[in-house]
Amino acid sequence: MSTPLLEVRDLSKVFGVRHQGKRKQLRALDGITFDLRRGETLGLVGESGCGKSTLARTLLMLERPDGGSIRFDGVDPQKLRGAELLAFRRRVQMVFQDPFASLNARMSAGDIVSEPWHTHRSLYQTSRDRAARVRELLHLVGLRPSDARKYPSEFSGGQRQRLGIARALALNPELIVCDEPVSALDLSVQAQVLNLLNELQQELGVAYLFISHDLSVVRHVADRIVVMYLGRIVEHGDTESTFERPLHPYTNALMSAAPSLDESRRREQIILSGEIPSPLDPPSGCRFRTRCWRATDECATAAPPLTADPAHDTHAAECFHPINAAEPVPV
């Protein structure tokens, strides 16, 4: 098997914050481990505040991790400086959540797409080459070459997100981190952008880390899924086995809340009790235990082990009491 494009091992990120007059530590990432292969889409799901965006910023070296390791194509980006770090940033790009805020309103579409080349000067050095490549990129994402003269205010939300994708593609990246890229768009426009991302992946071979809280979107685009809760990955596996046979109680609760037009896929909704614990003071042992209907005393005393699904050895969850697919859900 070939080496993964991205390897993350035991990654941690801690922020010092002041809470009620006291200095505390917020452990936003706590032991994150996963791989991302070339040309695949890895879906990252979880509630707001679980650490998804912090993970994205850490992978891009916008935040420096406090522990663990990241290897991109076999190289540790934490050790890169100067030109080498600049070369790494060219290979890893990002599409942001809000197409209204992520574009400079005072720049034309052509200038927005070509802006990365002012930093990465080895690409498209002449104005003629840049203009030609801008037209190619706009066409690639479904916009017209003449749109290069327009400003963001002249585009719809979906068109702005296409423009953001064109900007991310300008440096020919191998990995694009998509942080909630369709959550600000109408449903019909979401489908257009998702189909575009899929077409670009088929054509260019780019890999995606697709961050979302919308399970129906993730099921549509992802090859594999990781589920986060309070800074930890609690379950990971291929998309279909994770959706059809979720092991972790938290994943079960998420899946039960996802709407579906297919009656055979609908689950009785699981209503979790209690509030999400504060990341400043997470529960001992399993972080989900305070909301889990299966929790026992041992869940409070130790971190749960990684338990594999007997039917899928690539599907596993951090849980003392993983769910059997034949079990009834709680009422």
Short mmCIF file of C-alpha atoms in Angstrom, two decimals:
data_model
loop_
_atom_site.label_atom_id
_atom_site.label_comp_id
_atom_site.label_asym_id
_atom_site.label_seq_id
_atom_site.Cartn_x
_atom_site.Cartn_y
_atom_site.Cartn_z
CA MET A 1 0.00 0.00 0.00
CA SER A 2 1.34 3.44 -0.90
CA THR A 3 2.30 5.97 1.75
CA PRO A 4 -0.60 8.25 2.72
CA LEU A 5 -0.41 11.84 1.52
CA LEU A 6 -1.14 13.09 5.06
CA GLU A 7 -0.29 11.25 8.29
CA VAL A 8 -1.38 12.71 11.63
CA ARG A 9 -0.29 11.02 14.86
CA ASP A 10 -1.34 11.90 18.44
CA LEU A 11 -1.77 15.58 17.55
CA SER A 12 -2.55 18.01 20.36
CA LYS A 13 -3.22 21.73 20.57
CA VAL A 14 -3.69 23.64 23.82
CA PHE A 15 -4.80 27.25 24.24
CA GLY A 16 -4.26 29.25 27.40
CA VAL A 17 -7.45 31.14 28.29
CA ARG A 18 -8.66 33.21 31.22
CA HIS A 19 -11.90 31.93 32.74
CA GLN A 20 -13.60 33.48 35.78
CA GLY A 21 -10.42 35.30 36.65
CA LYS A 22 -8.25 32.18 36.48
CA ARG A 23 -5.76 31.03 33.87
CA LYS A 24 -6.84 27.70 32.37
CA GLN A 25 -5.89 25.40 29.54
CA LEU A 26 -8.30 24.57 26.74
CA ARG A 27 -7.23 21.33 25.07
CA ALA A 28 -8.75 21.85 21.62
CA LEU A 29 -7.06 18.78 20.12
CA ASP A 30 -6.17 15.77 22.23
CA GLY A 31 -4.45 12.82 20.57
CA ILE A 32 -5.77 13.18 17.01
CA THR A 33 -4.64 10.35 14.70
CA PHE A 34 -5.68 9.65 11.10
CA ASP A 35 -4.38 9.19 7.54
CA LEU A 36 -5.52 10.80 4.30
CA ARG A 37 -4.69 9.10 1.03
CA ARG A 38 -3.99 10.74 -2.30
CA GLY A 39 -7.08 11.56 -4.31
CA GLU A 40 -9.59 10.64 -1.58
CA THR A 41 -12.08 12.65 0.45
CA LEU A 42 -11.97 12.30 4.22
CA GLY A 43 -15.05 13.66 5.98
CA LEU A 44 -14.60 15.25 9.40
CA VAL A 45 -17.81 15.65 11.39
CA GLY A 46 -18.82 16.77 14.86
CA GLU A 47 -20.70 19.44 16.79
CA SER A 48 -19.60 23.06 16.90
CA GLY A 49 -16.68 23.51 19.27
CA CYS A 50 -15.34 19.97 18.94
CA GLY A 51 -12.06 21.15 17.35
CA LYS A 52 -12.68 20.71 13.61
CA SER A 53 -11.55 24.18 12.54
CA THR A 54 -8.61 24.13 14.97
CA LEU A 55 -7.48 20.89 13.36
CA ALA A 56 -7.73 22.49 9.91
CA ARG A 57 -5.67 25.51 10.95
CA THR A 58 -3.07 23.27 12.60
CA LEU A 59 -2.68 21.11 9.50
CA LEU A 60 -2.11 24.27 7.46
CA MET A 61 0.54 25.46 9.95
CA LEU A 62 -1.58 28.52 10.77
CA GLU A 63 -1.45 27.18 14.33
CA ARG A 64 1.56 25.29 15.66
CA PRO A 65 0.68 22.01 17.41
CA ASP A 66 1.80 21.45 21.00
CA GLY A 67 2.37 17.73 20.59
CA GLY A 68 2.22 14.83 18.16
CA SER A 69 3.32 14.79 14.54
CA ILE A 70 2.15 15.74 11.06
CA ARG A 71 3.75 14.29 7.95
CA PHE A 72 2.78 15.52 4.50
CA ASP A 73 4.18 13.38 1.71
CA GLY A 74 6.68 12.02 4.22
CA VAL A 75 7.88 15.47 5.40
CA ASP A 76 7.20 17.13 8.77
CA PRO A 77 5.94 20.66 7.97
CA GLN A 78 6.71 21.76 11.55
CA LYS A 79 10.40 21.64 10.67
CA LEU A 80 10.08 23.71 7.50
CA ARG A 81 11.15 27.32 7.32
CA GLY A 82 11.43 29.97 4.63
CA ALA A 83 11.22 28.71 1.05
CA GLU A 84 10.50 25.13 2.14
CA LEU A 85 7.50 26.23 4.21
CA LEU A 86 6.30 28.36 1.30
CA ALA A 87 6.51 25.30 -0.97
CA PHE A 88 4.44 23.30 1.54
CA ARG A 89 1.75 25.99 1.61
CA ARG A 90 1.52 25.82 -2.16
CA ARG A 91 0.67 22.12 -1.96
CA VAL A 92 -2.03 22.52 0.73
CA GLN A 93 -4.81 25.04 0.21
CA MET A 94 -8.14 25.88 1.85
CA VAL A 95 -11.71 26.69 0.84
CA PHE A 96 -13.41 28.73 3.55
CA GLN A 97 -16.91 28.47 4.97
CA ASP A 98 -18.22 31.93 4.17
CA PRO A 99 -17.96 32.95 0.50
CA PHE A 100 -19.11 36.44 1.46
CA ALA A 101 -16.32 37.11 3.97
CA SER A 102 -13.43 35.16 2.44
CA LEU A 103 -13.12 37.32 -0.70
CA ASN A 104 -11.74 40.84 -0.81
CA ALA A 105 -14.64 43.04 -1.93
CA ARG A 106 -12.23 45.58 -3.45
CA MET A 107 -10.50 43.11 -5.75
CA SER A 108 -11.79 41.84 -9.08
CA ALA A 109 -12.31 38.11 -9.58
CA GLY A 110 -9.23 37.95 -11.78
CA ASP A 111 -7.09 39.61 -9.12
CA ILE A 112 -8.48 37.31 -6.41
CA VAL A 113 -7.60 34.18 -8.37
CA SER A 114 -4.14 35.45 -9.36
CA GLU A 115 -3.23 36.86 -5.94
CA PRO A 116 -1.43 33.65 -4.76
CA TRP A 117 1.05 34.04 -7.62
CA HIS A 118 2.36 37.27 -6.12
CA THR A 119 3.66 35.16 -3.22
CA HIS A 120 4.59 32.06 -5.20
CA ARG A 121 6.44 33.87 -7.96
CA SER A 122 7.74 30.76 -9.71
CA LEU A 123 4.28 30.18 -11.22
CA TYR A 124 3.01 32.17 -14.23
CA GLN A 125 5.53 34.99 -14.09
CA THR A 126 4.28 37.06 -17.02
CA SER A 127 1.01 38.98 -17.05
CA ARG A 128 -0.02 37.17 -20.24
CA ASP A 129 0.49 33.74 -18.64
CA ARG A 130 -1.43 34.82 -15.56
CA ALA A 131 -4.36 36.17 -17.54
CA ALA A 132 -4.55 32.96 -19.56
CA ARG A 133 -4.45 30.79 -16.43
CA VAL A 134 -7.13 32.92 -14.73
CA ARG A 135 -9.43 32.29 -17.70
CA GLU A 136 -8.69 28.55 -17.51
CA LEU A 137 -9.45 28.40 -13.78
CA LEU A 138 -12.67 30.37 -14.09
CA HIS A 139 -13.80 28.02 -16.85
CA LEU A 140 -12.77 25.01 -14.76
CA VAL A 141 -15.10 26.03 -11.90
CA GLY A 142 -18.02 26.91 -14.17
CA LEU A 143 -17.55 30.68 -14.46
CA ARG A 144 -17.04 32.69 -17.65
CA PRO A 145 -13.68 34.19 -18.63
CA SER A 146 -15.38 37.60 -18.77
CA ASP A 147 -16.21 37.22 -15.06
CA ALA A 148 -12.57 38.07 -14.31
CA ARG A 149 -13.49 41.76 -14.48
CA LYS A 150 -16.36 41.49 -11.97
CA TYR A 151 -16.20 42.12 -8.24
CA PRO A 152 -17.50 39.76 -5.51
CA SER A 153 -20.65 41.84 -5.00
CA GLU A 154 -21.67 41.04 -8.58
CA PHE A 155 -21.72 37.27 -7.95
CA SER A 156 -24.26 35.02 -6.23
CA GLY A 157 -23.27 33.00 -3.16
CA GLY A 158 -22.63 29.86 -5.19
CA GLN A 159 -20.58 31.78 -7.73
CA ARG A 160 -18.49 33.31 -4.95
CA GLN A 161 -17.73 29.88 -3.57
CA ARG A 162 -16.72 28.75 -7.06
CA LEU A 163 -14.40 31.74 -7.13
CA GLY A 164 -12.93 30.66 -3.78
CA ILE A 165 -12.36 27.18 -5.21
CA ALA A 166 -10.64 28.67 -8.27
CA ARG A 167 -8.32 30.62 -5.95
CA ALA A 168 -7.50 27.41 -4.03
CA LEU A 169 -6.70 25.64 -7.30
CA ALA A 170 -4.44 28.43 -8.55
CA LEU A 171 -1.35 26.86 -6.98
CA ASN A 172 -2.10 23.31 -8.20
CA PRO A 173 -2.44 21.85 -4.66
CA GLU A 174 -2.48 18.18 -3.78
CA LEU A 175 -4.72 18.66 -0.73
CA ILE A 176 -7.56 21.13 -0.20
CA VAL A 177 -9.02 21.59 3.28
CA CYS A 178 -12.72 22.42 2.86
CA ASP A 179 -14.01 24.02 6.07
CA GLU A 180 -17.84 23.89 5.90
CA PRO A 181 -17.67 24.97 2.24
CA VAL A 182 -21.43 24.76 1.53
CA SER A 183 -23.05 25.53 4.89
CA ALA A 184 -23.74 29.18 3.92
CA LEU A 185 -25.41 28.22 0.63
CA ASP A 186 -28.95 27.27 -0.38
CA LEU A 187 -29.59 23.55 -0.86
CA SER A 188 -29.76 23.71 -4.66
CA VAL A 189 -26.50 25.67 -4.76
CA GLN A 190 -24.91 23.23 -2.29
CA ALA A 191 -25.49 20.39 -4.74
CA GLN A 192 -23.85 22.35 -7.56
CA VAL A 193 -20.74 23.11 -5.50
CA LEU A 194 -20.47 19.52 -4.22
CA ASN A 195 -20.74 18.16 -7.75
CA LEU A 196 -18.07 20.63 -8.86
CA LEU A 197 -15.70 19.46 -6.10
CA ASN A 198 -16.26 15.85 -7.16
CA GLU A 199 -15.62 16.65 -10.83
CA LEU A 200 -12.42 18.52 -9.98
CA GLN A 201 -11.21 15.59 -7.90
CA GLN A 202 -11.83 13.18 -10.76
CA GLU A 203 -10.01 15.46 -13.20
CA LEU A 204 -7.13 16.70 -11.05
CA GLY A 205 -6.66 13.93 -8.48
CA VAL A 206 -6.74 16.37 -5.56
CA ALA A 207 -7.46 15.09 -2.04
CA TYR A 208 -10.00 16.77 0.26
CA LEU A 209 -10.31 17.04 4.01
CA PHE A 210 -14.01 17.91 4.08
CA ILE A 211 -15.16 19.45 7.36
CA SER A 212 -18.89 19.62 8.00
CA HIS A 213 -21.61 19.18 10.61
CA ASP A 214 -24.08 18.14 7.88
CA LEU A 215 -24.07 14.34 7.73
CA SER A 216 -26.06 14.13 4.50
CA VAL A 217 -23.42 16.26 2.76
CA VAL A 218 -20.57 14.17 4.17
CA ARG A 219 -22.24 10.92 3.10
CA HIS A 220 -22.50 12.29 -0.43
CA VAL A 221 -18.85 13.33 -0.80
CA ALA A 222 -16.64 11.34 1.59
CA ASP A 223 -14.82 8.06 1.06
CA ARG A 224 -14.07 7.75 4.78
CA ILE A 225 -15.28 9.54 7.91
CA VAL A 226 -13.80 10.58 11.24
CA VAL A 227 -16.11 11.73 14.04
CA MET A 228 -14.86 14.23 16.63
CA TYR A 229 -16.15 15.01 20.11
CA LEU A 230 -14.50 17.47 22.52
CA GLY A 231 -11.12 17.39 20.83
CA ARG A 232 -10.89 13.64 20.23
CA ILE A 233 -11.70 11.34 17.33
CA VAL A 234 -14.25 8.90 18.74
CA GLU A 235 -14.94 6.90 15.57
CA HIS A 236 -13.48 6.42 12.10
CA GLY A 237 -14.24 4.17 9.16
CA ASP A 238 -15.33 3.99 5.55
CA THR A 239 -18.44 6.02 4.85
CA GLU A 240 -20.98 3.27 4.28
CA SER A 241 -20.01 1.08 7.24
CA THR A 242 -19.96 4.11 9.55
CA PHE A 243 -23.42 5.23 8.42
CA GLU A 244 -24.95 1.76 8.29
CA ARG A 245 -23.34 0.39 11.46
CA PRO A 246 -22.11 3.20 13.75
CA LEU A 247 -20.28 1.83 16.77
CA HIS A 248 -19.98 4.79 19.13
CA PRO A 249 -23.09 6.02 20.98
CA TYR A 250 -22.30 9.60 19.96
CA THR A 251 -22.12 8.63 16.27
CA ASN A 252 -25.42 6.80 16.67
CA ALA A 253 -27.01 9.94 18.09
CA LEU A 254 -25.66 12.03 15.20
CA MET A 255 -26.91 9.56 12.61
CA SER A 256 -30.35 9.35 14.21
CA ALA A 257 -30.75 13.12 13.87
CA ALA A 258 -29.84 13.18 10.16
CA PRO A 259 -32.92 13.57 7.91
CA SER A 260 -33.44 11.04 5.14
CA LEU A 261 -35.97 10.63 2.34
CA ASP A 262 -35.29 6.87 2.35
CA GLU A 263 -37.59 5.32 4.97
CA SER A 264 -35.39 2.22 5.22
CA ARG A 265 -32.51 4.40 6.41
CA ARG A 266 -34.44 6.39 8.99
CA ARG A 267 -33.61 5.74 12.64
CA GLU A 268 -35.53 6.48 15.77
CA GLN A 269 -34.04 9.73 16.98
CA ILE A 270 -31.83 9.58 20.04
CA ILE A 271 -32.28 12.57 22.32
CA LEU A 272 -29.12 13.13 24.34
CA SER A 273 -29.52 14.33 27.91
CA GLY A 274 -27.40 17.05 29.47
CA GLU A 275 -25.26 19.78 27.98
CA ILE A 276 -21.99 19.46 26.10
CA PRO A 277 -19.27 19.62 28.77
CA SER A 278 -16.92 22.59 28.78
CA PRO A 279 -13.63 21.91 26.98
CA LEU A 280 -11.98 23.77 29.85
CA ASP A 281 -13.05 20.99 32.22
CA PRO A 282 -13.82 17.84 30.22
CA PRO A 283 -15.08 14.69 31.99
CA SER A 284 -12.58 12.09 33.15
CA GLY A 285 -12.26 8.89 31.17
CA CYS A 286 -14.61 8.92 28.18
CA ARG A 287 -15.52 12.51 27.37
CA PHE A 288 -18.97 11.48 26.14
CA ARG A 289 -19.94 9.55 29.28
CA THR A 290 -21.93 12.40 30.87
CA ARG A 291 -24.42 12.26 27.96
CA CYS A 292 -24.22 8.53 27.18
CA TRP A 293 -27.00 6.09 28.01
CA ARG A 294 -24.50 3.18 28.00
CA ALA A 295 -21.97 4.69 30.42
CA THR A 296 -20.74 2.60 33.37
CA ASP A 297 -18.32 3.25 36.21
CA GLU A 298 -15.32 2.18 34.13
CA CYS A 299 -16.13 4.90 31.58
CA ALA A 300 -15.22 7.48 34.23
CA THR A 301 -11.94 5.91 35.33
CA ALA A 302 -9.99 5.39 32.09
CA ALA A 303 -9.85 6.47 28.48
CA PRO A 304 -11.76 3.92 26.37
CA PRO A 305 -9.86 1.58 24.04
CA LEU A 306 -10.10 1.64 20.26
CA THR A 307 -12.55 -1.17 19.41
CA ALA A 308 -12.79 -2.45 15.84
CA ASP A 309 -15.94 -3.54 14.05
CA PRO A 310 -15.66 -7.33 13.55
CA ALA A 311 -17.17 -6.95 10.07
CA HIS A 312 -14.85 -4.09 8.96
CA ASP A 313 -11.31 -4.03 10.35
CA THR A 314 -10.84 -0.44 9.10
CA HIS A 315 -13.84 0.76 11.15
CA ALA A 316 -13.28 1.41 14.86
CA ALA A 317 -14.49 3.51 17.80
CA GLU A 318 -13.09 4.62 21.15
CA CYS A 319 -15.66 3.00 23.43
CA PHE A 320 -15.89 0.47 26.25
CA HIS A 321 -19.39 -0.49 25.12
CA PRO A 322 -19.66 -0.18 21.31
CA ILE A 323 -23.12 -0.64 19.88
CA ASN A 324 -24.24 -3.81 18.18
CA ALA A 325 -26.24 -3.13 15.03
CA ALA A 326 -29.04 -5.43 16.29
CA GLU A 327 -29.55 -3.51 19.53
CA PRO A 328 -32.61 -1.29 19.91
CA VAL A 329 -31.98 2.43 20.29
CA PRO A 330 -33.04 4.17 23.51
CA VAL A 331 -36.39 5.91 23.63
#
